[in-house]
Coordinates of C-alpha atoms and ligand atoms in Angstrom, one line a residue:
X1 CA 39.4 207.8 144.5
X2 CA 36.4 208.5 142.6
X3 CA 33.2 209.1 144.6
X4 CA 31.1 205.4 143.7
X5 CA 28.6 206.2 146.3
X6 CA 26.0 207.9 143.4
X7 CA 26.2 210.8 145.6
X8 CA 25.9 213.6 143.8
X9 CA 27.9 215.6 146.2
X10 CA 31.9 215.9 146.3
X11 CA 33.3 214.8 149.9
X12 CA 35.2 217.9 150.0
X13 CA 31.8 219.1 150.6
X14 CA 31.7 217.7 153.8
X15 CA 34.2 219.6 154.8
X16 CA 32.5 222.9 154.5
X17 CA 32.0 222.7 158.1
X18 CA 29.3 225.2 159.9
X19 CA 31.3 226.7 163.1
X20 CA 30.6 225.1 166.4
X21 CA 31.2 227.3 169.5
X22 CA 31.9 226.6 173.4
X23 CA 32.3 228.9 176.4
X24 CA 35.7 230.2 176.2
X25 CA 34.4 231.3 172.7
X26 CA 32.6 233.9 173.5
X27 CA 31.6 236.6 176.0
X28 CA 28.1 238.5 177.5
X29 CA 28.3 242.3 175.4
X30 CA 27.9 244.4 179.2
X31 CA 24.8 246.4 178.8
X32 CA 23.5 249.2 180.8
X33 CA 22.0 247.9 184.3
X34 CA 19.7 249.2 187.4
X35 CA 20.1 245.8 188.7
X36 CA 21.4 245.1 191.9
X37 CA 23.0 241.2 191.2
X38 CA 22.3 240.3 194.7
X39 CA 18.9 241.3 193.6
X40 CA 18.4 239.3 190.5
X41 CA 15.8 236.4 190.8
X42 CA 16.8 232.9 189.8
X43 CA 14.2 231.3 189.8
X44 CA 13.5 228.7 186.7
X45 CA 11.2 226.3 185.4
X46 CA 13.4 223.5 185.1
X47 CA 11.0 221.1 183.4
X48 CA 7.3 221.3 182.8
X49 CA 5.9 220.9 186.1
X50 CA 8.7 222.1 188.4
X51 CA 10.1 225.3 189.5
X52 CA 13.7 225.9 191.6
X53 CA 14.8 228.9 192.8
X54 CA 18.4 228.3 191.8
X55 CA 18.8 226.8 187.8
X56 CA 21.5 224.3 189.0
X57 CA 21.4 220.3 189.1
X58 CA 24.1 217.5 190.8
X59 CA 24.8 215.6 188.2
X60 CA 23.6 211.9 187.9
X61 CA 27.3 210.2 189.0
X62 CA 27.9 207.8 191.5
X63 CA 30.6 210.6 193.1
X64 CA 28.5 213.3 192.7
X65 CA 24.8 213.0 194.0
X66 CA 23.1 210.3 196.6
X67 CA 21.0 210.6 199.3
X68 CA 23.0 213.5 201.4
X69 CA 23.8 215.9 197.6
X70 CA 20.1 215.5 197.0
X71 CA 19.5 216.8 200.4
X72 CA 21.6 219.7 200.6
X73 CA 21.4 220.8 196.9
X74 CA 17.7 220.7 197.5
X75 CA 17.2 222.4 200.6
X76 CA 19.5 225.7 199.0
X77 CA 16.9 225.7 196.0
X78 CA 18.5 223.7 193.2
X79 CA 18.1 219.9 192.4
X80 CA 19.8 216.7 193.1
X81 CA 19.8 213.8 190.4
X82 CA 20.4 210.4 191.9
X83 CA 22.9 208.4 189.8
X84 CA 21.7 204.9 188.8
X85 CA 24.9 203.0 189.6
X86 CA 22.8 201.3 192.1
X87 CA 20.0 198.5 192.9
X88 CA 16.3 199.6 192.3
X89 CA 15.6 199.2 196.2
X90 CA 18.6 201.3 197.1
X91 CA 17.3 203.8 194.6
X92 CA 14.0 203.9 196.3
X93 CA 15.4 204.2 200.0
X94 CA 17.4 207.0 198.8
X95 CA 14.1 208.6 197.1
X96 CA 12.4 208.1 200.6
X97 CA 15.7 209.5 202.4
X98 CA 15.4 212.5 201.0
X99 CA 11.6 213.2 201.0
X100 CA 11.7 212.3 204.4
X101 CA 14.3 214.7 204.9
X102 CA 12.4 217.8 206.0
X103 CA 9.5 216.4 207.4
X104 CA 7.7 218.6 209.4
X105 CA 5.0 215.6 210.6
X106 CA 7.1 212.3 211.5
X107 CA 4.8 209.9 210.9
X108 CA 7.3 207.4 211.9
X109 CA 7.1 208.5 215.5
X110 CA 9.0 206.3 218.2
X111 CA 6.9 205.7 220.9
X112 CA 7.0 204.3 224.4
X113 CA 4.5 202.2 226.2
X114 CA 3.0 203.0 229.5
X115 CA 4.4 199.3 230.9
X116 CA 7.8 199.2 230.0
X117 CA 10.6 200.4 232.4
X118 CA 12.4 203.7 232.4
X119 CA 15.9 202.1 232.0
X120 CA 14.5 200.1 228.9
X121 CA 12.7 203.6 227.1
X122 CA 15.7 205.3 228.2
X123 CA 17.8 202.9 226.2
X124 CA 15.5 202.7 223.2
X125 CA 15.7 206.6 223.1
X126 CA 19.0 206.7 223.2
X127 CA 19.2 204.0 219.9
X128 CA 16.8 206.0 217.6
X129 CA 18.6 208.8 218.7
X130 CA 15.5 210.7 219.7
X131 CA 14.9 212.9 223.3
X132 CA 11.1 212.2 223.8
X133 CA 8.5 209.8 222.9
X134 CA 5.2 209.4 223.1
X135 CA 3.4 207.3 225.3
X136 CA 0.8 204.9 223.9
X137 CA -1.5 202.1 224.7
X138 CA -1.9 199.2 222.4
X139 CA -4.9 200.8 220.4
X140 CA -2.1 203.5 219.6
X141 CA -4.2 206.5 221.9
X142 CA -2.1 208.8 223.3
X143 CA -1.8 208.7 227.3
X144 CA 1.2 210.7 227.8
X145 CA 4.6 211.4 226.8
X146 CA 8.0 211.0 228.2
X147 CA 11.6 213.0 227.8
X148 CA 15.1 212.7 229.1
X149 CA 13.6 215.4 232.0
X150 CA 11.5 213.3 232.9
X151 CA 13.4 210.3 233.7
X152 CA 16.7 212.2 235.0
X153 CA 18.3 210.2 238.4
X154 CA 17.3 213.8 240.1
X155 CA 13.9 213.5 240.0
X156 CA 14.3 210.2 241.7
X157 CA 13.1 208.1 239.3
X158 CA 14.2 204.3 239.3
X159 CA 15.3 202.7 236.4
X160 CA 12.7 199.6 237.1
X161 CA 10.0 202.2 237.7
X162 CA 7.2 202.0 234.6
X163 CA 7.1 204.7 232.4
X164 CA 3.4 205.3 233.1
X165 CA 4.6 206.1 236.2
X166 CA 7.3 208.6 235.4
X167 CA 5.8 210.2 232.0
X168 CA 4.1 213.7 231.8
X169 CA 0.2 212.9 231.5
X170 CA -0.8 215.8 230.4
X171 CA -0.4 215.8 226.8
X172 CA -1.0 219.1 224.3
X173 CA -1.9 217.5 221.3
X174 CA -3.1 218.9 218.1
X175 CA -5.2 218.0 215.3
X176 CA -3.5 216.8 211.9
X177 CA -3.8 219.9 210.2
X178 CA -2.4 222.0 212.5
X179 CA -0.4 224.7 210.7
X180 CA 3.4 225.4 211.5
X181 CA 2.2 228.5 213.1
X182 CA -0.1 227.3 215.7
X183 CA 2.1 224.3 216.2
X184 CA 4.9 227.0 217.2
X185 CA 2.4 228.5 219.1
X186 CA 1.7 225.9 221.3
X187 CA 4.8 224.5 222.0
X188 CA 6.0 228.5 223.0
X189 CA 2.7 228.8 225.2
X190 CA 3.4 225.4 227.3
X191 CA 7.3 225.2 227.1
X192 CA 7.6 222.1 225.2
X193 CA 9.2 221.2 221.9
X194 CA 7.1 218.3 220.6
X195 CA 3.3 218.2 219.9
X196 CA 1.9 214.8 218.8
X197 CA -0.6 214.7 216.4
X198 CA -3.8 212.9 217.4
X199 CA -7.4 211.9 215.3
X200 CA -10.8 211.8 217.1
X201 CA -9.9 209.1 219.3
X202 CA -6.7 210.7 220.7
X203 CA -5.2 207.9 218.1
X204 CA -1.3 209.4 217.4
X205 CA -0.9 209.9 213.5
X206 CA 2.2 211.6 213.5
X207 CA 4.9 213.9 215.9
X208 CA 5.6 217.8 214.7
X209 CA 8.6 219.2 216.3
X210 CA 10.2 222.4 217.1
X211 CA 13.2 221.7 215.9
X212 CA 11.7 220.8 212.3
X213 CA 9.7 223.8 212.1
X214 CA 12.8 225.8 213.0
X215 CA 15.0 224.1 209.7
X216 CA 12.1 224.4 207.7
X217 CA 12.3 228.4 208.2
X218 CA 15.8 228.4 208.0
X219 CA 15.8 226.9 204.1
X220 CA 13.3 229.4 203.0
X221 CA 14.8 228.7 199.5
X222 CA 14.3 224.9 198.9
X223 CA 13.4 223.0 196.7
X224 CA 9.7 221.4 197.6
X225 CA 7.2 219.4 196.7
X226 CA 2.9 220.5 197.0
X227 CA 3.5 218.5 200.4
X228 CA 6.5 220.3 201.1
X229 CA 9.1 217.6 200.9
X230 CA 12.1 218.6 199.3
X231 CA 12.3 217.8 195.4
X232 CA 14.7 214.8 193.8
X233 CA 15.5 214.0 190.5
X234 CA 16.6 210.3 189.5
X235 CA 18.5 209.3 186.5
X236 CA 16.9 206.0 185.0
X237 CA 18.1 204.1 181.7
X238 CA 15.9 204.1 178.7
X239 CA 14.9 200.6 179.1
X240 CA 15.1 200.8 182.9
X241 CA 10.9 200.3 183.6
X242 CA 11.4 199.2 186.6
X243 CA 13.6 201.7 188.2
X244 CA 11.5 204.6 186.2
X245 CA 8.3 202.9 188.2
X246 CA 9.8 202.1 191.8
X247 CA 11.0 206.2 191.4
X248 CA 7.9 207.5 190.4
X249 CA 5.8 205.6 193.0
X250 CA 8.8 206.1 195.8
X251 CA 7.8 210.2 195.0
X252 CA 10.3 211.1 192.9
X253 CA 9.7 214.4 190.7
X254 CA 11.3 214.3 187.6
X255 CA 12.9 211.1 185.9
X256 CA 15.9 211.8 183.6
X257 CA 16.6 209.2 180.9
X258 CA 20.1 208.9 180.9
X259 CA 21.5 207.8 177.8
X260 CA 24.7 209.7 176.3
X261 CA 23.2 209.5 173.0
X262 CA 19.3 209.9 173.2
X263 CA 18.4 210.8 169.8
X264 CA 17.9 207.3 169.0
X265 CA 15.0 205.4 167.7
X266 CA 15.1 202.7 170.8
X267 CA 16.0 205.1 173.3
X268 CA 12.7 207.5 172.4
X269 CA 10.6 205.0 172.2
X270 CA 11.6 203.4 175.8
X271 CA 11.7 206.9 176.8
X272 CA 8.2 208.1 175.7
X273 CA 7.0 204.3 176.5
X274 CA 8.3 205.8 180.4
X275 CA 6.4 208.8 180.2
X276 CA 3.3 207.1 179.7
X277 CA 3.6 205.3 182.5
X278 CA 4.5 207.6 185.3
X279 CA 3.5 211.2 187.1
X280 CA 7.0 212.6 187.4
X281 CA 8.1 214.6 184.9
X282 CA 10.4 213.0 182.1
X283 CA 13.2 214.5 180.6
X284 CA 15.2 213.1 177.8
X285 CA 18.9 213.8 177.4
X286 CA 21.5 213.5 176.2
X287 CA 21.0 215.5 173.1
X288 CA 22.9 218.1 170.9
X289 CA 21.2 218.7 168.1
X290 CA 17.8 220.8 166.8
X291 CA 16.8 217.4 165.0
X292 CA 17.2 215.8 168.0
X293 CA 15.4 218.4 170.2
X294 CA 12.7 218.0 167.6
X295 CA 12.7 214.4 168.1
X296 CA 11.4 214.5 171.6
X297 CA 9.3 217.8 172.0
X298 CA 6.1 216.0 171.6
X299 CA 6.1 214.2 175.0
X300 CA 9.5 215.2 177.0
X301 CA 8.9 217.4 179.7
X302 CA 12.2 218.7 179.6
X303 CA 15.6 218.1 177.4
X304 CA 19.3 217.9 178.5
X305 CA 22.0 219.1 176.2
X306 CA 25.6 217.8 176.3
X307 CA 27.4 215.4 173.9
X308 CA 30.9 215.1 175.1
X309 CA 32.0 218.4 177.2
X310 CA 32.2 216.9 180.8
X311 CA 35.5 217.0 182.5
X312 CA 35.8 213.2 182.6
X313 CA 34.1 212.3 179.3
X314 CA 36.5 211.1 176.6
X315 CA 33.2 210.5 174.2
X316 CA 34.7 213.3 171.4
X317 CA 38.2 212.0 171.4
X318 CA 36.9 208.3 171.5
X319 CA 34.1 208.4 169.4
X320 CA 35.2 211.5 166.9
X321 CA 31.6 212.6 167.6
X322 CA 30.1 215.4 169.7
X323 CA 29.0 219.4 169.6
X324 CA 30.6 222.0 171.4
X325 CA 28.6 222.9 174.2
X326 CA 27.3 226.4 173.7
X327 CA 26.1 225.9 170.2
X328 CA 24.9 222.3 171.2
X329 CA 23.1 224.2 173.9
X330 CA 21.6 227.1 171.3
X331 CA 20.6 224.8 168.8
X332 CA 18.4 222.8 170.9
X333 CA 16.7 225.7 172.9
X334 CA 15.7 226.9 168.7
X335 CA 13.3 224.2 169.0
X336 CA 12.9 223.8 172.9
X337 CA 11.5 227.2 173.3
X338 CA 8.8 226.9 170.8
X339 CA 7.4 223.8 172.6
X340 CA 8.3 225.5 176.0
X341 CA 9.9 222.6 176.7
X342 CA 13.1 223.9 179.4
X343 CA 16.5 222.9 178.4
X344 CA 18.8 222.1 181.0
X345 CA 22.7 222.5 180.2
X346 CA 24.9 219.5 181.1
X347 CA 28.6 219.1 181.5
X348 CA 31.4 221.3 180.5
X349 CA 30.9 224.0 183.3
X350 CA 34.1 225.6 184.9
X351 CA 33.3 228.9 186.1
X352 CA 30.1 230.8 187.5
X353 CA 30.5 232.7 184.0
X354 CA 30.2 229.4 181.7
X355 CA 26.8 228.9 183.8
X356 CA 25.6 232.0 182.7
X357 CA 27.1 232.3 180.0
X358 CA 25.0 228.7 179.2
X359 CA 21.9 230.3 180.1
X360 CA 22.0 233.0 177.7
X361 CA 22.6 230.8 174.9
X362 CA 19.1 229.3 175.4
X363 CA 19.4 227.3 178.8
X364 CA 17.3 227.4 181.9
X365 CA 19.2 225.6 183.9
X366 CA 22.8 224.0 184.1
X367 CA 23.6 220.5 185.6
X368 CA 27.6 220.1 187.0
X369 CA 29.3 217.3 188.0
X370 CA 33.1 218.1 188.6
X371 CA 32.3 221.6 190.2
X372 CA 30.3 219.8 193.1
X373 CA 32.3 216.2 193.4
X374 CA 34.8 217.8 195.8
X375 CA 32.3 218.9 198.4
X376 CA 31.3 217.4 201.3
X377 CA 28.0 215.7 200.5
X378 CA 29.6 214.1 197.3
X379 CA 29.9 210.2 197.9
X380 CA 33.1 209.1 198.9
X381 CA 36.4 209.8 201.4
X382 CA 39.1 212.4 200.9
X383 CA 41.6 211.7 200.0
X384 CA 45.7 213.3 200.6
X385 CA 47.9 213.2 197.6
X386 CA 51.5 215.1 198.4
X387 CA 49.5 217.1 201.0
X388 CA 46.6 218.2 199.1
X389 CA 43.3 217.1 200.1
X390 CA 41.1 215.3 196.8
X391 CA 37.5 213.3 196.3
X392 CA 37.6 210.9 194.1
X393 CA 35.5 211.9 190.5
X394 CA 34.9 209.5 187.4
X395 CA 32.8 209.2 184.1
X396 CA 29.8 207.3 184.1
X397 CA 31.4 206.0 181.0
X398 CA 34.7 205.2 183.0
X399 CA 35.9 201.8 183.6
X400 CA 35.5 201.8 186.9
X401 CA 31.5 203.2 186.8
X402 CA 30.9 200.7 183.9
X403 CA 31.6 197.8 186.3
X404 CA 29.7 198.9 188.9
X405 CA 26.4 198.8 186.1
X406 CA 26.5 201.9 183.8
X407 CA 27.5 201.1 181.0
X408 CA 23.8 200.6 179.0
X409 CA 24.3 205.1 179.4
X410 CA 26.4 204.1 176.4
X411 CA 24.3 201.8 174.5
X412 CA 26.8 199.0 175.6
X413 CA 26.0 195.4 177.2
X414 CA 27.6 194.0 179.7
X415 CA 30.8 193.1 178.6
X416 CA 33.8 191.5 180.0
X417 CA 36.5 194.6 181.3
X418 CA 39.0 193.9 178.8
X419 CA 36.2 194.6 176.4
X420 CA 35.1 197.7 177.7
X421 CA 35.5 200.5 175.5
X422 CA 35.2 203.5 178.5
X423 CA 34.1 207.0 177.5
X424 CA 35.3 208.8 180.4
X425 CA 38.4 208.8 182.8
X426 CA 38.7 208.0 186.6
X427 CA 39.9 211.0 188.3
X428 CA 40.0 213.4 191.4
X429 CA 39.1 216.7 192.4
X430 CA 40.4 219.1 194.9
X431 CA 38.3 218.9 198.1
X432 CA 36.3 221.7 198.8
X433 CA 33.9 221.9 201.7
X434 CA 30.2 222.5 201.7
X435 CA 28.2 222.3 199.1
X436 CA 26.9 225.3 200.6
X437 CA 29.8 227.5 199.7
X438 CA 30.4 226.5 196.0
X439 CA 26.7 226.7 195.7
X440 CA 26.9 231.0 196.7
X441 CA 30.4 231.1 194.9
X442 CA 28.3 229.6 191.4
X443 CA 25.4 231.4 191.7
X444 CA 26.7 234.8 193.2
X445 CA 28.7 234.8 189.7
X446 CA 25.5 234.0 187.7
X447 CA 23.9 237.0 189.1
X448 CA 26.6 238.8 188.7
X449 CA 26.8 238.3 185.1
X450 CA 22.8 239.1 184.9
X451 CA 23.6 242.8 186.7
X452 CA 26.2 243.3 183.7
X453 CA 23.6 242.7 181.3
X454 CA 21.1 244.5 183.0
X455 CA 18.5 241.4 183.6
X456 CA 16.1 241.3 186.6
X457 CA 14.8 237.8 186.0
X458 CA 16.3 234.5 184.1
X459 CA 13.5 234.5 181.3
X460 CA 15.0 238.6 180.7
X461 CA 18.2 237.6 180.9
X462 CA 17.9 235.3 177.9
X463 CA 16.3 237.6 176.1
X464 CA 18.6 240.4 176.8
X465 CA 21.8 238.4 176.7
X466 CA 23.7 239.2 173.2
X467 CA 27.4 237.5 172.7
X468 CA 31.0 238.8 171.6
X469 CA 33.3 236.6 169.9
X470 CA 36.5 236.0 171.6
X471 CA 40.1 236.0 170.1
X472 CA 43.3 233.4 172.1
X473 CA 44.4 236.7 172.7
X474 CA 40.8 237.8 174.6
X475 CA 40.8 234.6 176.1
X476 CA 43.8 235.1 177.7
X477 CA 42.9 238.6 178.6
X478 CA 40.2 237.6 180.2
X479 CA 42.3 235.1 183.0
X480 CA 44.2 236.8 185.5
X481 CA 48.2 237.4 183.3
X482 CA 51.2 238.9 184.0
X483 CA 51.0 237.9 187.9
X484 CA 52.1 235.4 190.0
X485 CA 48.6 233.9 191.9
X486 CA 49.6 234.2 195.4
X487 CA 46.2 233.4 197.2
X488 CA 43.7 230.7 195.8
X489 CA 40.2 232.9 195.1
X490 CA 37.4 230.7 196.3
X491 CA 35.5 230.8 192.6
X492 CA 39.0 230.7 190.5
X493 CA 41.7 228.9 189.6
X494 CA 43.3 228.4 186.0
X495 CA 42.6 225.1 185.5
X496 CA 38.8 225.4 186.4
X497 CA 39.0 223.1 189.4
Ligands
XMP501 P1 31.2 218.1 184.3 O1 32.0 218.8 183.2 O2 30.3 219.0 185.1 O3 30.3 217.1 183.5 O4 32.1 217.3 185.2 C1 29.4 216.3 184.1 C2 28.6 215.5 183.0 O5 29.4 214.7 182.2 C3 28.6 213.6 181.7 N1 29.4 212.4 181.9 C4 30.1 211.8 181.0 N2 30.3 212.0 179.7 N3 31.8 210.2 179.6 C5 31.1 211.2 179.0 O6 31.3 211.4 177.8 C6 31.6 209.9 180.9 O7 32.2 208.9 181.4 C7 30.7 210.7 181.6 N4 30.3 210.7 182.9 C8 29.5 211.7 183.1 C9 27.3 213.7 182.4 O8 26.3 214.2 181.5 C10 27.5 214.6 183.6 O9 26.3 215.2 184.0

């Protein structure tokens, strides 16, 4: 057939195809090193306004980050994205949950009051699940406070006697602003391990307790806030307003607009429409693309890269469209670094090397979803399959997701199931453990692969990093051959699960 199109250009044309690389492409080039990997700093802006001191993000999927993955991912230094799969108000509570989290002042204190009976405070403690509680009167001034040693049978104290009666009336307090340190301080000096906060009046406006001073040391890498509440990301649709407000004023930190295509007219406007609304940070994704990437650099505060390279998705092979992830990932950090906006990798990543390898192609931080869905804090039960213990992990774009309300990621309405056309798979995942663990296995690799390049810092790294092309034959060179695996390692195995 004759091209009737006017188009000056033959469609063999077309298919002078530019090449488009992923990670088992290519390789770092070693170069000579002084650096010690355990050594190598982490730390990344991972959109405009916020710094981690581990590049890695859950992904937004309803069996990879809630309330517990935001926790934990947060208090190791990286960044939890809430999925969306869920109403406004749950997406809010979780918000609170984890801000909340690591709360060095409870402001939510449970107290007792001075007229009930031991048995009743006794029972109430036992309920919230707390040891101690204040003692106040009704204008909330602090008269005392009472603990399980205080109302112990041994001390012969009836259960119908009134708390007033059995409580500890003399109370250290301190002032609001009381820093960790003193707070420590006190509670060494006079043998107790809560110190409520009081104003002028002796009014209580809050608890501090050892116990949360002591965590707070102990996750000396987190993620937090100027207040020092841990940080949370939270995946909104473009046209989601509501959900991108309710976030925003709930305190979460960055808002990703999740759409599996984002350089689209709609979806930019919606998103930049968002951004003018709220104080988090806004970052746009997905995108693939420098022409997308230069679509959104006037107002995004960040840019997520992945069309199509997740475990689960089936978008290329359903669609016939996508970019191979490392080029997708160069391409958009071309334009991305000019506008110092960060670029954050998504989907696609196996190994510890594929992370780093990511971040020397123009990344500054990686987001995974199948690498984390098997741990612990992941949503959802194991599960035994012929004696092997799974989690269960699907697309957002699967069948299952898309019923439970995500299927707008893929410009789609609600449509009946038979209707649905899915871009992703429902699936498992070996269980793992603690996110903990896979958390030192990923990035003890990344700064691995920084010491064989000889780069210090993250922002060196990428500018040291060079590449090496890689041959079927280097690829499978570079996998353990010519054995018989006889012990699992904990950051291999030859599927990349
Ligand atoms: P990994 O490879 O880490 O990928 O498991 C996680 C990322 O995959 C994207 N995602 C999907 N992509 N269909 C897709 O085409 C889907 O159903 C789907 N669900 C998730 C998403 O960007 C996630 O962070």
């Amino acid at each position: 057939m004759l091209n009737m199109a006017n188009d000056p250009e033959p469609f063999s044309e077309k298919l002078r195809v530019p090449e488009a690389l992923t990670f088992d492409d290519v390789l770092l080039r070693p170069r000579e090193s002084t650096v010690e990997p355990d050594e190598a700093d982490t730390s990344t802006m991972v959109s405009r306004n916020v710094r981690l001191n581990l590049p890695v993000l859950t992904a937004a999927m309803d069996t990879v980050t809630e309330g517990d993955m935001a926790i934990a991912v947060a208090r190791h230094g990286g960044l939890g994205v809430l999925h969306r799969n869920m109403p406004v108000e749950a997406t809010v509570a979780e918000v609170e949950r984890v801000k909340r989290a690591d709360e060095l002042v409870i402001r939510d204190v449970v107290t007792a009051s001075p007229d009930q009976t031991v048995r009743e405070v006794d029972d109430m403690m036992n309920q919230e699940g707390v040891s101690g509680a204040p003692v106040v009167n009704e204008d909330g001034e602090v008269l005392g406070i009472i603990s399980g040693t205080d109302i112990r049978p041994y001390l012969e104290v009836g259960d119908r006697d009134k708390v007033h009666e059995a409580m500890t009336d003399e109370v250290i307090t301190a002032r609001e602003d009381v820093t960790p340190r003193n707070a420590l301080e006190l509670m060494y000096e006079h043998k107790i391990e809560r110190v409520p906060l009081v104003d002028d009046e002796n009014r209580l406006l809050g608890l501090i307790t050892m116990a949360g001073i002591l965590q707070r040391r102990e996750y000396d890498m987190a993620s937090r806030d100027e207040d020092g509440h841990l940080r949370v990301g939270v995946a909104v649709g473009p046209s989601e307003t509501d959900r991108a407000r309710a976030a925003d004023e709930a305190g979460a930190d960055i808002l990703f607009i999740d759409c599996a295509h984002a350089h689209n007219r709609s979806v930019i406007e919606d998103a930049r429409s968002i951004k003018r609304e709220v104080d988090a940070d806004v970052v746009v994704g997905n995108i693939g693309t420098r022409e997308a990437a230069a679509a959104v650099v006037d107002f995004a505060d960040g840019v997520k890269v992945g069309i199509g390279p997740g475990s689960i998705c089936t978008t290329r092979v359903v669609t016939g469209a996508g970019m191979p992830q490392i080029s997708a990932i160069a391409q958009v950090a071309d334009v991305a670094s000019q506008h110092d906006v960060p670029v954050i990798a998504d989907g696609g990543i196996r190994y510890s090397g594929d992370a780093i390898k990511a971040i020397g192609a123009g990344a500054d931080a990686v987001m995974l979803g199948s690498y984390f869905a098997g741990t612990d804090e992941a949503p959802g039960r194991v599960i035994t399959m012929q004696g092997k213990k799974y989690k269960q992990y699907r697309g957002m774009g699967s069948v299952g997701a898309m019923k439970s309300g995500g299927g707008d990621r893929y410009l789609k309405d609600e449509q009946e199931d038979d209707e649905l056309v899915p871009e992703g798979v429902e699936a498992a995942t070996p269980y793992k453990g603690t996110l903990e663990s896979e958390l030192h296995q990923l990035v003890g690799g990344m700064q691995s692969g920084m010491g064989y390049v000889g780069a210090e810092s993250l922002p060196e790294f990428k500018r040291r990093a060079e590449f090496v092309r890689v041959s079927s034959a280097g690829q499978q060179e570079g996998h353990p051959h010519d054995v018989v695996i006889t012990d699992e390692a904990p950051n291999y195995s030859p599927d990349g699960q």
